Coordinates of C-alpha atoms in Angstrom, one line a residue:
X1392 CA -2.3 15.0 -5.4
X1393 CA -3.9 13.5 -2.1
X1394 CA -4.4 10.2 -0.8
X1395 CA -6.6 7.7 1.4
X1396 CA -6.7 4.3 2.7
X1397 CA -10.2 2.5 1.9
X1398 CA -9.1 -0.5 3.9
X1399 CA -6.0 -1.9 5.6
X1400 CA -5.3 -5.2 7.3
X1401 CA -5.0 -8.8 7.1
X1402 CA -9.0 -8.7 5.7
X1403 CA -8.4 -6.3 2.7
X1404 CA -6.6 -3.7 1.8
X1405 CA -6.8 -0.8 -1.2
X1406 CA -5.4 3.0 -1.3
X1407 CA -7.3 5.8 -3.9
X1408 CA -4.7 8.1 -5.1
X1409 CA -6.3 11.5 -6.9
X1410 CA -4.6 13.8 -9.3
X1411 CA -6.4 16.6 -10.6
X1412 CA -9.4 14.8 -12.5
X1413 CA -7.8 11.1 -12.3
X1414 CA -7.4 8.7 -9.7
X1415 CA -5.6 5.3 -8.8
X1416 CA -6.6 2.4 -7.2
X1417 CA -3.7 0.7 -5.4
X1418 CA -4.8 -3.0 -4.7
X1419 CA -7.9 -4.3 -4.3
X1420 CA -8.8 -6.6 -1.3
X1421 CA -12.5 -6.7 -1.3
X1422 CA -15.5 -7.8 -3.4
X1423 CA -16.3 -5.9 -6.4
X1424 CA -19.3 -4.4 -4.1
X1425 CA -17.3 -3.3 -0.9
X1426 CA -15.0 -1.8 -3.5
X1427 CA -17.9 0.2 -5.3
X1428 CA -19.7 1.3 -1.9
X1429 CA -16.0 2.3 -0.3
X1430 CA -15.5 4.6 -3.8
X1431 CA -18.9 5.6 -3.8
X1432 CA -18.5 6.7 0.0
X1433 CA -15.2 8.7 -1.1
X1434 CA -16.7 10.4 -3.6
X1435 CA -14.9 9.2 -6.1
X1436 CA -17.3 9.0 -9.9
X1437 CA -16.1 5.6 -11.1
X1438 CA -15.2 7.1 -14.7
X1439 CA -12.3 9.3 -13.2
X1440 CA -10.2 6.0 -12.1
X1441 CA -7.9 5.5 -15.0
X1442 CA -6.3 2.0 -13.9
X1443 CA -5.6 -0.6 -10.3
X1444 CA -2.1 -1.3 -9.5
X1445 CA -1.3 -4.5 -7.9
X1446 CA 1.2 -5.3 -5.6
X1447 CA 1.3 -8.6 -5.4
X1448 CA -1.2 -11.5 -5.9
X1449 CA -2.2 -12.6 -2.0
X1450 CA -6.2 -12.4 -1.6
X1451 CA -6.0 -9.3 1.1
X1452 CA -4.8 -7.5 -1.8
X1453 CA -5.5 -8.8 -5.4
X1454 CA -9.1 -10.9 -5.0
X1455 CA -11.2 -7.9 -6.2
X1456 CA -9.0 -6.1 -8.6
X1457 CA -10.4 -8.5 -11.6
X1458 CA -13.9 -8.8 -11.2
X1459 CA -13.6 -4.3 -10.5
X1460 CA -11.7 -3.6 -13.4
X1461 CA -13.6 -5.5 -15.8
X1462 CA -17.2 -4.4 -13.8
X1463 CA -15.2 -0.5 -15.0
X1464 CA -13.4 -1.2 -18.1
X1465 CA -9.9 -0.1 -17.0
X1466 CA -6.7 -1.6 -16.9
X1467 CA -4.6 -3.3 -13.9
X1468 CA -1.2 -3.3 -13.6
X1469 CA 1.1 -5.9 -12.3
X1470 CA 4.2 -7.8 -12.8
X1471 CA 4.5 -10.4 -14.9
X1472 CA 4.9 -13.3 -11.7
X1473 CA 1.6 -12.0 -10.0
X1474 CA 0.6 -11.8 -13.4
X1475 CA 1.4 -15.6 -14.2
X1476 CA 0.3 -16.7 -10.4
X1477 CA -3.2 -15.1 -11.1
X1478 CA -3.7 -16.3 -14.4
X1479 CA -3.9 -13.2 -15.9
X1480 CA -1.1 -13.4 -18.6
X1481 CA -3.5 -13.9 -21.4
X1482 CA -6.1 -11.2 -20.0
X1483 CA -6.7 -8.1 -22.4
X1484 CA -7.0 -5.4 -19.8
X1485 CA -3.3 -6.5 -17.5
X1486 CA -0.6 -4.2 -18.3
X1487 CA 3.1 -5.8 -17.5
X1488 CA 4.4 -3.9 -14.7
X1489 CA 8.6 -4.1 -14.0
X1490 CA 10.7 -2.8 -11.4
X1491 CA 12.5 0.3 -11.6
X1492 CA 10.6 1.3 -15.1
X1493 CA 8.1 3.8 -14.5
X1494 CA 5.2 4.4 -15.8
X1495 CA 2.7 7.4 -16.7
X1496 CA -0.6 6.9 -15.6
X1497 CA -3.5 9.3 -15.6
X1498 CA -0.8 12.2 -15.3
X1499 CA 0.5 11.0 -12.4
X1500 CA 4.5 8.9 -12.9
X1501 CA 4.5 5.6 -11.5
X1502 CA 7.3 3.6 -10.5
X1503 CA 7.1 0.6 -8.9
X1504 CA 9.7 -1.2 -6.8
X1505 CA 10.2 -4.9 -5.9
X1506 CA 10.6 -5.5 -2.3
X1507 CA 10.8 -8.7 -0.2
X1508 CA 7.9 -10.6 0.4
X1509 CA 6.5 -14.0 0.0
X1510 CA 4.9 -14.0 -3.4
X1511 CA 5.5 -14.1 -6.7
X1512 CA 7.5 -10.9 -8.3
X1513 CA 6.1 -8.4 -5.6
X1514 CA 6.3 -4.8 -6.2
X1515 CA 5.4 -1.6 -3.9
X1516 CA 5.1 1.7 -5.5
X1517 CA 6.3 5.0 -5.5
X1518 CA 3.9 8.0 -7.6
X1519 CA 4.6 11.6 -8.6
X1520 CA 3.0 14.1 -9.8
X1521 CA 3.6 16.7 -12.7
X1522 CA 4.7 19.3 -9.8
X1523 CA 7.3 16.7 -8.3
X1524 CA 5.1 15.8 -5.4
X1525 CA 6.1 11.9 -4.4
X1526 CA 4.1 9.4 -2.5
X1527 CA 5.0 6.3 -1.3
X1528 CA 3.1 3.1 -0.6
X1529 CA 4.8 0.1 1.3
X1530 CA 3.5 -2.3 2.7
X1531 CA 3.7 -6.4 2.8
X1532 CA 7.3 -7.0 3.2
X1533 CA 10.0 -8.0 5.7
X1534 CA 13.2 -6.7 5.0
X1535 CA 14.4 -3.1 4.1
X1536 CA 16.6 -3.2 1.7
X1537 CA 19.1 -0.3 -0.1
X1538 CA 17.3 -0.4 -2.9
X1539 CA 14.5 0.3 -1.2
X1540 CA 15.3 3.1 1.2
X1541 CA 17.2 4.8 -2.2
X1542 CA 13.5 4.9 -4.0
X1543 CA 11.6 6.4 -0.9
X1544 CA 14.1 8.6 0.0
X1545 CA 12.7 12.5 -0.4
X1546 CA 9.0 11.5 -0.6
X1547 CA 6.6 13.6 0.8
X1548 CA 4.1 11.4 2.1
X1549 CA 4.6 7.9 2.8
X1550 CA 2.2 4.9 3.6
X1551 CA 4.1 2.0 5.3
X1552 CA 3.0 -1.0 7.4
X1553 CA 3.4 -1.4 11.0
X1554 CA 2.4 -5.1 11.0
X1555 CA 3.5 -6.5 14.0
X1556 CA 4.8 -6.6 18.1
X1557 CA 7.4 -9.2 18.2
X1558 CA 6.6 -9.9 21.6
X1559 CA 3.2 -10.0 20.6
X1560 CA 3.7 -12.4 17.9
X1561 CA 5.8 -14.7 19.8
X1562 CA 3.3 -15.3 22.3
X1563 CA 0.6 -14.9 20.3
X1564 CA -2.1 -17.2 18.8
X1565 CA -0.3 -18.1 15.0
X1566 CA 1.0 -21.5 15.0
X1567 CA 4.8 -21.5 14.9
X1568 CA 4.9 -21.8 10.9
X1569 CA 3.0 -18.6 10.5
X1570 CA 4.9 -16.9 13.4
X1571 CA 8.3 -17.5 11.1
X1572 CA 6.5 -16.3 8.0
X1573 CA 5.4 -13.2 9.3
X1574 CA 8.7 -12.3 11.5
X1575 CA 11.1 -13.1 8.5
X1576 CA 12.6 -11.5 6.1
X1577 CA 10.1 -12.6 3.5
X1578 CA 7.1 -11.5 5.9
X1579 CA 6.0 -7.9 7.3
X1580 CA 8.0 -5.2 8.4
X1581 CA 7.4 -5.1 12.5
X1582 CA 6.4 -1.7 14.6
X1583 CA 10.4 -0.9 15.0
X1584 CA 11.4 -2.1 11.5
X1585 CA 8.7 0.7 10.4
X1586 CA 10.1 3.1 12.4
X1587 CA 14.0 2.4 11.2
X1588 CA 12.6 2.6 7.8
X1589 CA 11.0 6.5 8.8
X1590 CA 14.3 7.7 10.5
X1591 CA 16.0 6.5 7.2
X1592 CA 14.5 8.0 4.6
X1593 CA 13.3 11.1 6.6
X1594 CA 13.9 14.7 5.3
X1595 CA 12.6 18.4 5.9
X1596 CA 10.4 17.4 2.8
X1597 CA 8.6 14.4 4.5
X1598 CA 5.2 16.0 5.8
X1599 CA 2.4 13.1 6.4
X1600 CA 3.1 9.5 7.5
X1601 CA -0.1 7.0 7.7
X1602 CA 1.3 3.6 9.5
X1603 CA -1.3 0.4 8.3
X1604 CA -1.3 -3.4 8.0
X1605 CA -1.6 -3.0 11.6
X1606 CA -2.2 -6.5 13.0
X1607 CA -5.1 -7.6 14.7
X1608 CA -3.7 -10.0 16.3
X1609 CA -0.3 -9.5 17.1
X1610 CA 0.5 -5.7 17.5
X1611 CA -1.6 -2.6 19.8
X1612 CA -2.5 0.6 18.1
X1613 CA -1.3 2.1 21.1
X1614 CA 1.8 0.6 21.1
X1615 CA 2.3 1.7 17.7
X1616 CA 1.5 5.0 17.6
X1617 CA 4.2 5.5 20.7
X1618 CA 7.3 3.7 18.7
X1619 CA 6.5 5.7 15.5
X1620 CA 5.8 8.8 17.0
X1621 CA 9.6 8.9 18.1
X1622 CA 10.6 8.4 14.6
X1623 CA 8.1 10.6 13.1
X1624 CA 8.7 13.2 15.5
X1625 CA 5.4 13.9 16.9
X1626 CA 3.3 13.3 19.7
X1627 CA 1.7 9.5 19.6
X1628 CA -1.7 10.6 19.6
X1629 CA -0.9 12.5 16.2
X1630 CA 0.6 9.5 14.5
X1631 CA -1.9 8.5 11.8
X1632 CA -3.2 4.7 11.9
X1633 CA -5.3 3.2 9.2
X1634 CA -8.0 1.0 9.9
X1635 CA -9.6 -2.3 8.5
X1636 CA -12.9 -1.5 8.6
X1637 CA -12.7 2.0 7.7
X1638 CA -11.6 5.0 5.5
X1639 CA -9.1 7.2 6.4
X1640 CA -9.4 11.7 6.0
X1641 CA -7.8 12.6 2.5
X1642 CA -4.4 13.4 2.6
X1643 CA -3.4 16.4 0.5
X1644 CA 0.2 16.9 -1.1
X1645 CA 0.2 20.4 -2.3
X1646 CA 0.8 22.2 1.5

């Protein structure tokens, strides 16, 4: 199994997970054309991606997935709220995602997780393959929870946002409404709340980390590159960070 970022920010974000001869599309933040020309570019043959998951239904992740996945004739997945929120309860390819029930998708096991965030039913996801290999994508929420760290626990490669400096934020350009959203508990996880969330669910097993969500705004890719790379364990200039505007290397789970 391997995995790459085709996109992540504030702009649009989406993650292509492969498995053998299927693939995944986690989330879709860009026009049905970015979205062909960034699968194109990873060499991915449209007829090998079985389904799109969708977190949740806010436009930097869910405004392409319909127009794609009708444009490919596969199914998205998503919880019944997003569902609802997006009008897409009546929809012949949406597939009713919930919680904590897992789901077996192109070979590969997903099982998605709800997390905190501002939207309707969101849900962040966790995917194995048949060999036991776990992956786990988090992003878009402000609070770790138990629950949470109990599903990412033992992954071996985990995607997580680093959204935000506080100090940054604070004295940063988002009017104060915005500056609350973001810094609560129903917001994004900040640089250090990504790194608590790394020392937590660490183990001998975790080998790759990508960091993403990274603010353009109100956080430094230096900055978080050096609080991660304490929790990761690594120098900072190894500490993976995604990038809006473009793809990230493979990342292959069968070392």
């Amino acid at each position: 199994m391997r995995f790459r970022s085709l996109g992540s920010g504030s702009r649009g974000n989406a993650t292509l997970v492969e498995y053998q001869s299927d693939a995944l599309l986690i989330d879709s933040g860009f026009s049905r054309k970015v979205m062909l020309q960034r699968l194109d570019e990873a060499g991915l043959e449209p007829q090998l991606l079985r389904a799109a998951l969708v977190t949740h239904e806010h436009s930097d992740h869910a405004k392409g997935i319909q127009s794609l996945c009708e444009h490919l004739n596969i199914p998205f997945y998503a919880s019944f709220g997003t569902a609802r929120k997006m009008d897409w309860t009546g929809h012949a390819l949406w597939r009713c995602l919930v919680s904590d029930q897992a789901v077996d998708i192109g070979g590969m096991q997903v099982t998605p997780v709800v997390v905190p965030h501002d939207a309707h039913e969101p849900l962040q996801f966790v995917i194995q393959s048949a060999e036991g290999r776990r992956l786990g994508i988090l992003s878009d929420l402000g609070t770790l929870t138990p629950h949470i760290l109990n599903h990412y626990s033992n992954c071996h490669a985990l995607q997580v946002e680093a959204n935000h400096d506080p100090v940054m934020l604070a004295n940063g350009p988002y009017p104060p409404s915005l500056r609350a959203r973001v810094a609560g508990a129903y917001g994004h996880l900040s640089n250090e709340q990504c790194a608590e969330f790394i020392r937590s669910v660490k183990w001998p097993g975790l080998k790759y980390v990508t960091a993403g969500h990274i603010s353009e705004k109100n956080n430094d890719r230096n900055l978080v590159a050096r609080v991660l790379a304490e929790a990761i364990g690594c120098s900072p200039h190894e500490v993976s960070l995604l990038a809006q505007d473009e793809m990230s290397d493979w990342v292959a789970l069968n070392d």
